[in-house]
Amino acid sequence: MSVEVGSQQADLDEKVLLESLGAALTVLSRLSQSDREAVRDIVTTLTRGMGV
C-alpha cells in the first residue's frame, strides 16, 4: 500500500518517505515498549511543530 500511495506523490521526498513506511513500521515493531513510546513522543513533537 505504501508503494501505491508513494507512487502517486509528485514530491520526491514525500514519495521516498511513504515508500519507506513499511520498513519503518517493521523496525518500530522490533523496539522495546519504552523505545516505541519515545519514538511516538518525538513524532508527536515534530508534527505539532510543523503545524505552527
mmCIF file of C-alpha atoms in Angstrom, residues 3-50:
data_model
loop_
_atom_site.group_PDB
_atom_site.id
_atom_site.type_symbol
_atom_site.label_atom_id
_atom_site.label_comp_id
_atom_site.label_asym_id
_atom_site.label_seq_id
_atom_site.Cartn_x
_atom_site.Cartn_y
_atom_site.Cartn_z
ATOM 1 C CA VAL A 3 4.316 1.937 -2.600
ATOM 2 C CA GLU A 4 0.938 2.553 -4.239
ATOM 3 C CA VAL A 5 0.430 5.778 -2.287
ATOM 4 C CA GLY A 6 4.059 6.809 -2.726
ATOM 5 C CA SER A 7 3.904 6.341 -6.465
ATOM 6 C CA GLN A 8 1.154 8.976 -6.624
ATOM 7 C CA GLN A 9 3.314 11.647 -4.988
ATOM 8 C CA ALA A 10 4.899 14.332 -7.130
ATOM 9 C CA ASP A 11 7.298 15.449 -4.392
ATOM 10 C CA LEU A 12 10.298 13.077 -4.380
ATOM 11 C CA ASP A 13 10.935 13.407 -0.632
ATOM 12 C CA GLU A 14 7.312 12.599 0.217
ATOM 13 C CA LYS A 15 7.403 9.677 -2.208
ATOM 14 C CA VAL A 16 10.505 8.205 -0.556
ATOM 15 C CA LEU A 17 9.006 8.733 2.906
ATOM 16 C CA LEU A 18 5.757 6.987 2.019
ATOM 17 C CA GLU A 19 7.504 4.135 0.233
ATOM 18 C CA SER A 20 9.693 3.583 3.313
ATOM 19 C CA LEU A 21 6.772 3.414 5.704
ATOM 20 C CA GLY A 22 6.510 -0.386 5.723
ATOM 21 C CA ALA A 23 10.171 -0.846 6.601
ATOM 22 C CA ALA A 24 9.961 1.859 9.271
ATOM 23 C CA LEU A 25 6.962 0.172 10.891
ATOM 24 C CA THR A 26 8.801 -3.159 10.881
ATOM 25 C CA VAL A 27 11.741 -1.589 12.708
ATOM 26 C CA LEU A 28 9.352 0.146 15.105
ATOM 27 C CA SER A 29 7.651 -3.157 15.958
ATOM 28 C CA ARG A 30 11.020 -4.627 16.970
ATOM 29 C CA LEU A 31 11.757 -1.886 19.505
ATOM 30 C CA SER A 32 11.074 -2.219 23.201
ATOM 31 C CA GLN A 33 7.896 -0.665 24.570
ATOM 32 C CA SER A 34 9.840 2.236 26.099
ATOM 33 C CA ASP A 35 11.646 2.915 22.818
ATOM 34 C CA ARG A 36 8.343 2.842 20.897
ATOM 35 C CA GLU A 37 6.930 5.362 23.347
ATOM 36 C CA ALA A 38 9.997 7.578 22.853
ATOM 37 C CA VAL A 39 9.563 7.404 19.063
ATOM 38 C CA ARG A 40 5.873 8.271 19.432
ATOM 39 C CA ASP A 41 6.767 11.290 21.597
ATOM 40 C CA ILE A 42 9.332 12.501 19.061
ATOM 41 C CA VAL A 43 6.939 12.109 16.117
ATOM 42 C CA THR A 44 4.219 13.924 18.057
ATOM 43 C CA THR A 45 6.591 16.790 18.854
ATOM 44 C CA LEU A 46 7.709 17.046 15.219
ATOM 45 C CA THR A 47 4.213 17.013 13.771
ATOM 46 C CA ARG A 48 2.958 19.582 16.259
ATOM 47 C CA GLY A 49 5.900 21.818 15.343
ATOM 48 C CA MET A 50 5.036 21.529 11.659
#
